[in-house]
Short mmCIF file of N, CA and C in Angstrom, two decimals:
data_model
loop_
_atom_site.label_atom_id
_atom_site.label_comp_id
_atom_site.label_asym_id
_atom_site.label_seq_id
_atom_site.Cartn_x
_atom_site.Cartn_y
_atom_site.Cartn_z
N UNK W 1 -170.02 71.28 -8.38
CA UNK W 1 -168.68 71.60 -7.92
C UNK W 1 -167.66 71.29 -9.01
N UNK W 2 -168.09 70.36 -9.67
CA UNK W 2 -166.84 69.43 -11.08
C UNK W 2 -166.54 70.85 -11.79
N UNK W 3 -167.65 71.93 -12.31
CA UNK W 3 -167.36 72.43 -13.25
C UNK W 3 -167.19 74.02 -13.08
N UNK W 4 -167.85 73.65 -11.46
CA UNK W 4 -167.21 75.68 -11.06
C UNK W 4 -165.72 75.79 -9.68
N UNK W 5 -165.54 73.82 -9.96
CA UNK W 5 -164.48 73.94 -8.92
C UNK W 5 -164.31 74.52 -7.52
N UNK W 6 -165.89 74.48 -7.48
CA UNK W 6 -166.35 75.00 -5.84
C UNK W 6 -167.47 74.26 -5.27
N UNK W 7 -167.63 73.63 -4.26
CA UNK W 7 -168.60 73.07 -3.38
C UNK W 7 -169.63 74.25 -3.42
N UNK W 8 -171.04 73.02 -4.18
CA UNK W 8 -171.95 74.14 -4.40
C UNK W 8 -172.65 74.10 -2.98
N UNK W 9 -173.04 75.37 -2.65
CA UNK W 9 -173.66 75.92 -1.10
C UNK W 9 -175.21 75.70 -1.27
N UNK W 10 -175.86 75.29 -0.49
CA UNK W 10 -177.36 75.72 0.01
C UNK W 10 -177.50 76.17 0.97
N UNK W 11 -178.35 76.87 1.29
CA UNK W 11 -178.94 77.67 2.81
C UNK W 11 -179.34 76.81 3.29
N UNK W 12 -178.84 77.38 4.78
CA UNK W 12 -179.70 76.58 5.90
C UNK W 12 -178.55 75.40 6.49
N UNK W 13 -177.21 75.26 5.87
CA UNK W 13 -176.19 73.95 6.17
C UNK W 13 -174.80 74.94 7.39
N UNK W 14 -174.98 75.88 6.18
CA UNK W 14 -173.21 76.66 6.74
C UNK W 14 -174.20 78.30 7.36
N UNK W 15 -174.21 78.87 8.78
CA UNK W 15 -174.64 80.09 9.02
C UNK W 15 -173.97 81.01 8.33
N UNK W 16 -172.27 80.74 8.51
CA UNK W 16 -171.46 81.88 8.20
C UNK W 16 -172.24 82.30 6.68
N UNK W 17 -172.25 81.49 6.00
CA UNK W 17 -172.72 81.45 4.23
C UNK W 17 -174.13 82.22 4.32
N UNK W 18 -175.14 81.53 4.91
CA UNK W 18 -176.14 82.01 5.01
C UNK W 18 -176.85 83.55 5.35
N UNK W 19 -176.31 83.71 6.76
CA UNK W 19 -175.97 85.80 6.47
C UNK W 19 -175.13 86.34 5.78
N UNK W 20 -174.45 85.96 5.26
CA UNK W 20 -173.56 86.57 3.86
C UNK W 20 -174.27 86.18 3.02
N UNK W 21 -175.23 85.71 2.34
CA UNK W 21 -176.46 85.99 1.29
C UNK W 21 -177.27 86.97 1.74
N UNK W 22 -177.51 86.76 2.85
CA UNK W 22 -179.00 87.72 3.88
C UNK W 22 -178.02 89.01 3.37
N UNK W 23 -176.94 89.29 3.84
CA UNK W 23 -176.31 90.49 3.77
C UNK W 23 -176.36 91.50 2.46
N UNK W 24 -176.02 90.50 1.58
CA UNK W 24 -175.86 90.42 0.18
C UNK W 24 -177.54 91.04 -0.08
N UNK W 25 -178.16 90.38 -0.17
CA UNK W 25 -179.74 90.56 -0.53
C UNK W 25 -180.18 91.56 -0.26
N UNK W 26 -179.90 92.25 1.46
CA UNK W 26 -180.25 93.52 2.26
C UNK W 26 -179.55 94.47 0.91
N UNK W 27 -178.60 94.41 0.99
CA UNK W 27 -177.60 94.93 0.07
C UNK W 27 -178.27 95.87 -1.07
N UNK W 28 -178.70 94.62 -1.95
CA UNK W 28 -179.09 95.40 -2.87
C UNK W 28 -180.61 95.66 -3.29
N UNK W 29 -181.01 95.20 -2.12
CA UNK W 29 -182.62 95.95 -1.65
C UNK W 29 -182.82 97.30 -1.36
N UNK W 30 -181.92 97.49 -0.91
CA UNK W 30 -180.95 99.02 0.12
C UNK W 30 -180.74 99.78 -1.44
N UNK W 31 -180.01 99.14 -2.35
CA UNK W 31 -179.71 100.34 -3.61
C UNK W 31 -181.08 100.28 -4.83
N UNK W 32 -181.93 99.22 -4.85
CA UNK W 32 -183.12 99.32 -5.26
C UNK W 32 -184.03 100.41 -4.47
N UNK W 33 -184.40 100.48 -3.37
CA UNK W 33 -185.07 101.51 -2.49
C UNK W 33 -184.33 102.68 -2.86
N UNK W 34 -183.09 102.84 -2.72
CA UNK W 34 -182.43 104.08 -2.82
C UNK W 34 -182.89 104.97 -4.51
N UNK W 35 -182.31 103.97 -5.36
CA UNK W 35 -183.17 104.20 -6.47
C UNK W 35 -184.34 104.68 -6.53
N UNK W 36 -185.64 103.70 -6.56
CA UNK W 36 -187.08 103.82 -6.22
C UNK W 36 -187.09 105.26 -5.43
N UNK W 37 -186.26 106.13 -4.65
CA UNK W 37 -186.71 107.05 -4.26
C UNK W 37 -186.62 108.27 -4.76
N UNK W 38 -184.87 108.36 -5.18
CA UNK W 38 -184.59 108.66 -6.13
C UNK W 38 -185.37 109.36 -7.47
N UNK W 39 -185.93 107.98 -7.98
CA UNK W 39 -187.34 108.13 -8.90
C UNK W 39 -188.55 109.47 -8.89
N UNK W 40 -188.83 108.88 -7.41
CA UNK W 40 -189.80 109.79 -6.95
C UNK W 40 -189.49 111.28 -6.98
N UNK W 41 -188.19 111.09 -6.20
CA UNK W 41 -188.10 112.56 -5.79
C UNK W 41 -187.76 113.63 -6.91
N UNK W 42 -187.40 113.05 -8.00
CA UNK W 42 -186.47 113.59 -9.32
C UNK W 42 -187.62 113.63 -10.32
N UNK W 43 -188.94 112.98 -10.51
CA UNK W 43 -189.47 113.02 -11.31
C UNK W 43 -188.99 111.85 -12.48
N UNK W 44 -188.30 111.38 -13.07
CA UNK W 44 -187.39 111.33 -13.78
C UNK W 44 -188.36 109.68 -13.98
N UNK W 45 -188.94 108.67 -13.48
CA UNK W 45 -189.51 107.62 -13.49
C UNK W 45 -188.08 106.58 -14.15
N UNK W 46 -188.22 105.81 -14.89
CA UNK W 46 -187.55 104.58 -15.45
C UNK W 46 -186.60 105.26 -16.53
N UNK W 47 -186.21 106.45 -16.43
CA UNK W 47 -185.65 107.80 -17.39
C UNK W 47 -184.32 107.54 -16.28
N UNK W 48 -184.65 107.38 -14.81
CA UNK W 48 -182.99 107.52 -14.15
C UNK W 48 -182.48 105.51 -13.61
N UNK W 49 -181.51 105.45 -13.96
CA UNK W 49 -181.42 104.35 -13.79
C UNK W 49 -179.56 103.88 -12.88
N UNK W 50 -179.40 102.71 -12.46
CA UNK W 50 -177.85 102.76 -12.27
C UNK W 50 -176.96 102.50 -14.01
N UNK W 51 -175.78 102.68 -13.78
CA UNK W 51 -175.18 101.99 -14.78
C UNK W 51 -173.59 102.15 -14.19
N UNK W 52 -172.69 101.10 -15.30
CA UNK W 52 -171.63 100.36 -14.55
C UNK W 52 -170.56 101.14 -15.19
N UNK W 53 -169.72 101.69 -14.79
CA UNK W 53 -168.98 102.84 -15.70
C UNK W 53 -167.25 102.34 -14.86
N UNK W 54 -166.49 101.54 -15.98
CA UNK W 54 -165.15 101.17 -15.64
C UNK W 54 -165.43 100.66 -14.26
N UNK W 55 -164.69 101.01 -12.99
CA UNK W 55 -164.75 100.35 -12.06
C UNK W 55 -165.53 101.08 -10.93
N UNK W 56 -166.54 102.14 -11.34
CA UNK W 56 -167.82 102.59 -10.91
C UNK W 56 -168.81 101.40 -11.32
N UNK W 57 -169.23 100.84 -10.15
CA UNK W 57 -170.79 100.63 -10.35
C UNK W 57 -172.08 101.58 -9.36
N UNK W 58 -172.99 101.28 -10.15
CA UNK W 58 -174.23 101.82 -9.64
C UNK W 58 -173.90 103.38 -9.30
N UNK W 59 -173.84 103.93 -11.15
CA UNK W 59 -173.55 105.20 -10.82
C UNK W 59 -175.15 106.05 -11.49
N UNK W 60 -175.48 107.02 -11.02
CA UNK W 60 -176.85 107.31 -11.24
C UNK W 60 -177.18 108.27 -12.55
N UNK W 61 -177.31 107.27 -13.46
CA UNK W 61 -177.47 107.93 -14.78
C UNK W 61 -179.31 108.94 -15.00
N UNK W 62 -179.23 110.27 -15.01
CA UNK W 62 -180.06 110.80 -15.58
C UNK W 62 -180.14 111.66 -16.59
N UNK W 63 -181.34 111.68 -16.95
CA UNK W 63 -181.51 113.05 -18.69
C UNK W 63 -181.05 113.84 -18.21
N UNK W 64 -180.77 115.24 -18.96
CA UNK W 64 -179.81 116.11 -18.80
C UNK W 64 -181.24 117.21 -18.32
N UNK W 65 -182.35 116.81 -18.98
CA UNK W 65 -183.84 117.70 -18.48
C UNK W 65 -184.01 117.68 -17.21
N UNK W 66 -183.40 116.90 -16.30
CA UNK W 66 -183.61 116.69 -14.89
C UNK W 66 -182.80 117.32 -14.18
N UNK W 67 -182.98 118.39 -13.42
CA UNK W 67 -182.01 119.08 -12.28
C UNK W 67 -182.02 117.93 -11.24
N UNK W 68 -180.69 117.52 -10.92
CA UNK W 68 -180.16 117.24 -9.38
C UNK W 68 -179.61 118.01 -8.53
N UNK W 69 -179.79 117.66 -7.46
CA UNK W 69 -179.63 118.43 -6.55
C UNK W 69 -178.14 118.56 -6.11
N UNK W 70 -177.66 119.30 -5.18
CA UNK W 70 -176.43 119.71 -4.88
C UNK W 70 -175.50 118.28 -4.36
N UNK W 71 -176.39 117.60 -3.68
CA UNK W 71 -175.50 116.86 -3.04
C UNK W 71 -174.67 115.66 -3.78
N UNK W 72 -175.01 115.82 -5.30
CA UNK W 72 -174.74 114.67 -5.70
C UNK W 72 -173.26 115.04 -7.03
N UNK W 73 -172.40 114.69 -7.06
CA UNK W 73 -171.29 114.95 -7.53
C UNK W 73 -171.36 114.44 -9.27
N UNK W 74 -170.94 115.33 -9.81
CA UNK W 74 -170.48 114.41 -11.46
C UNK W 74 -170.00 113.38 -11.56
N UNK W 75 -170.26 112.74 -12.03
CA UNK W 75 -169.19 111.64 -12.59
C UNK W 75 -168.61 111.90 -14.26
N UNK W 76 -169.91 111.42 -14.91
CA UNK W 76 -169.48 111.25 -16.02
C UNK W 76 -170.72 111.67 -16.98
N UNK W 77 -171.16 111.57 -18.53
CA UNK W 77 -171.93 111.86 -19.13
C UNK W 77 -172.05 111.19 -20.68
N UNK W 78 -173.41 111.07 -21.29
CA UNK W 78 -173.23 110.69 -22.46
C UNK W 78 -174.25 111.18 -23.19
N UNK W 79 -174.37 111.40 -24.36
CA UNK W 79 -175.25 112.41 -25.04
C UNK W 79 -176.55 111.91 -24.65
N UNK W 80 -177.20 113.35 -23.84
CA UNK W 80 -178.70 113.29 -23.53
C UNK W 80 -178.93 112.33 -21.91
N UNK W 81 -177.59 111.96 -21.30
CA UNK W 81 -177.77 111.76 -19.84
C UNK W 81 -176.41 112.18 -18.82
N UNK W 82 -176.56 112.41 -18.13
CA UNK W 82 -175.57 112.58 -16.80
C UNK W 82 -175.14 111.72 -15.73
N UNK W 83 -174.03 111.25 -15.11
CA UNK W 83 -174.18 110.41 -14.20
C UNK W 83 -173.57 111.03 -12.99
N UNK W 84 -173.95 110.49 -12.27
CA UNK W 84 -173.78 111.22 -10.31
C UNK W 84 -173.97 110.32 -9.71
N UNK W 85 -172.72 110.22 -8.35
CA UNK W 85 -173.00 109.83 -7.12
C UNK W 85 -172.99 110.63 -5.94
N UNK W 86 -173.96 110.20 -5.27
CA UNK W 86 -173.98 110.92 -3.64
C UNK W 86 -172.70 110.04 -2.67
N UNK W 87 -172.78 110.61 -1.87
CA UNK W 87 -172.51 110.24 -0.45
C UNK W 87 -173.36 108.76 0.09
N UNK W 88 -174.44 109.11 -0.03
CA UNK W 88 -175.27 108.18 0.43
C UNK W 88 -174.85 107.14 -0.42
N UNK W 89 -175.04 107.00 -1.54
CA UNK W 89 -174.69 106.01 -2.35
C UNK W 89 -174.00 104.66 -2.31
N UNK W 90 -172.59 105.87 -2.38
CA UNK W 90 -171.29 105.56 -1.75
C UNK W 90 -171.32 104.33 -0.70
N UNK W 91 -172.03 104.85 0.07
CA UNK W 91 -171.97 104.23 1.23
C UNK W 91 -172.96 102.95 1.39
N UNK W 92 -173.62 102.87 0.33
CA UNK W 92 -174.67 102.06 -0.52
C UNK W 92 -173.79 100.76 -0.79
N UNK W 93 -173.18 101.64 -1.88
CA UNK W 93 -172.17 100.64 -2.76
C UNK W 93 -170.82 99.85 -1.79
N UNK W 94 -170.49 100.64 -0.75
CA UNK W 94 -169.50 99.95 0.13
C UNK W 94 -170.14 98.58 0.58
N UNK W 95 -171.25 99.37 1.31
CA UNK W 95 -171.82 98.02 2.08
C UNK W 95 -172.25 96.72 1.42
N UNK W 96 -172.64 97.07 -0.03
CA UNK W 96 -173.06 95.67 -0.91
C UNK W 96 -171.41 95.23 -1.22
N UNK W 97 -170.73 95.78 -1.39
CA UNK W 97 -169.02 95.02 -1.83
C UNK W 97 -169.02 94.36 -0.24
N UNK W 98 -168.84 95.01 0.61
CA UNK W 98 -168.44 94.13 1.92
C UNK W 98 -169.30 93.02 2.12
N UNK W 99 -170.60 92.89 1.48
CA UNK W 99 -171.69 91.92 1.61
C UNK W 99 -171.00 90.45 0.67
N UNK W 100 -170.83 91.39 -0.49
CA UNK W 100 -170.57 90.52 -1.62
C UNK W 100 -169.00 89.17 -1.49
N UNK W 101 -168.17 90.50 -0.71
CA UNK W 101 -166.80 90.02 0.10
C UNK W 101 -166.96 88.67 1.39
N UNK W 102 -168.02 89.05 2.20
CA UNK W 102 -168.34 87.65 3.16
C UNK W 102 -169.22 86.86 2.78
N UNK W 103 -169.70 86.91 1.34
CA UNK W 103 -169.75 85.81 0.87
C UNK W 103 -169.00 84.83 -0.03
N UNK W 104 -168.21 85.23 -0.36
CA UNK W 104 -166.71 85.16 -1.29
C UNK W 104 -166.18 84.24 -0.15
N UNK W 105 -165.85 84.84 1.14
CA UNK W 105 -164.91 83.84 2.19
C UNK W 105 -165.63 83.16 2.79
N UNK W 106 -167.07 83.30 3.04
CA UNK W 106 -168.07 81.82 3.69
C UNK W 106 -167.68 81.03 2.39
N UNK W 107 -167.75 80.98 0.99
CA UNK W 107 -167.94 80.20 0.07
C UNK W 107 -166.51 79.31 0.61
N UNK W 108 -165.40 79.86 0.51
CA UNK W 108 -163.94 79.88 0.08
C UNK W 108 -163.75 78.72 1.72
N UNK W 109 -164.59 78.92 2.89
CA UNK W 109 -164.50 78.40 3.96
C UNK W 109 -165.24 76.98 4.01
N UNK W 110 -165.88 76.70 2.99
CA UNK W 110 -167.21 75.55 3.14
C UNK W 110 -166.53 74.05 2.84
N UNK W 111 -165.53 74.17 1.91
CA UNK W 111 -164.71 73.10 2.25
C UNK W 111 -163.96 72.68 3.25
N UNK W 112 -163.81 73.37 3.70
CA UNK W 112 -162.87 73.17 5.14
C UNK W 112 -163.90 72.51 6.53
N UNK W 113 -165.21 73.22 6.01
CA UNK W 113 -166.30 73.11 7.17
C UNK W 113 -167.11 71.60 7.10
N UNK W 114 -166.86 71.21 5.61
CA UNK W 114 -167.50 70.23 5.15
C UNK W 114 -166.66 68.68 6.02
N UNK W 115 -165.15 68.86 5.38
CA UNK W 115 -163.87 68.20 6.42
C UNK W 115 -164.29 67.95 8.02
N UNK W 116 -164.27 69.16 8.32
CA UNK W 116 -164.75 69.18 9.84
C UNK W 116 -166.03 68.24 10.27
N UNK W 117 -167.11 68.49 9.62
CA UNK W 117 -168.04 67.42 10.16
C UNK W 117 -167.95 66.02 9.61
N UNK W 118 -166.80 66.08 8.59
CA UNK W 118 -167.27 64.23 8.34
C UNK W 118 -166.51 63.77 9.51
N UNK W 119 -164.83 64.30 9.62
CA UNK W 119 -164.26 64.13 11.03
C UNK W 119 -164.54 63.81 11.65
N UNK W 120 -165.69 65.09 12.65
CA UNK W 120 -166.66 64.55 14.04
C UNK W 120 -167.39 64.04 14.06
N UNK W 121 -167.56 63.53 12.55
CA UNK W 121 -168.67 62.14 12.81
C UNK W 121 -167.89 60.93 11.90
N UNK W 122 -166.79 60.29 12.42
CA UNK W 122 -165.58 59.58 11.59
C UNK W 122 -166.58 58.19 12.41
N UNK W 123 -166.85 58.31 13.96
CA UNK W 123 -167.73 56.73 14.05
C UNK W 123 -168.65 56.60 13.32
N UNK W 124 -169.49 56.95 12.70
CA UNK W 124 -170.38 57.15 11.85
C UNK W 124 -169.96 55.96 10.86
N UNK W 125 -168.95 56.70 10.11
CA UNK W 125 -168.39 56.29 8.43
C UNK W 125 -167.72 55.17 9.10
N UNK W 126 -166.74 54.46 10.84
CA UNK W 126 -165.97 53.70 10.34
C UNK W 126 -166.98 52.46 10.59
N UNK W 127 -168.11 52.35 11.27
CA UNK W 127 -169.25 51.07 11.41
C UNK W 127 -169.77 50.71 9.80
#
């Protein structure tokens, strides 16, 4: 805590904290699978990958040899790859920020929670 100025968390103490990791984790299991299928379906193997473009993340970089399909929009490009997001994605990438977000405020809440139980247990500390 001295040096990141935050009460460091473990699982299993605070719930709120704890499914906001679970969340988090689902998260980006959800855009790994999405990927991994991706893969498959495109041919394209370890050739298509995410990458982080200004305040795009997990935008779907492939060779320019690879046709995608309609549903997936331009973004951007760099010699010898293309990048695209779907819809699906999108909706990929929302859900890991909102994941990433309730864990930000379980963290931001754990001091306050920590207060609370020495409190309700103040007979404890005054024997």
């Amino acid at each position: 805590a001295e040096g990141t100025g935050r009460v460091v968390q473990v699982q299993g103490v605070e719930q709120q904290y704890d499914q906001a990791v679970r969340a988090t984790s689902e998260a980006e299991s959800a855009l790994q699978h999405y990927l991994q299928g991706l893969r498959t379906k495109l041919g394209g193997g370890r050739d298509i990958s995410y990458v982080s473009v200004n305040n795009d993340s997990h935008l779907i970089e492939v060779p320019d040899s690879i046709k995608v399909p309609h549903k997936f929009d331009f973004v951007s490009q760099r010699k010898g790859f293309k990048r695209h997001i779907s819809e699906e994605l999108r909706e990929l990438v929302a859900d890991l920020d909102r994941a990433k977000q309730g864990r930000e405020a379980a963290l931001s809440s754990i001091l306050q929670g920590l207060v609370r139980r020495f409190v309700s247990n103040k007979e404890l500390w005054l024997s």
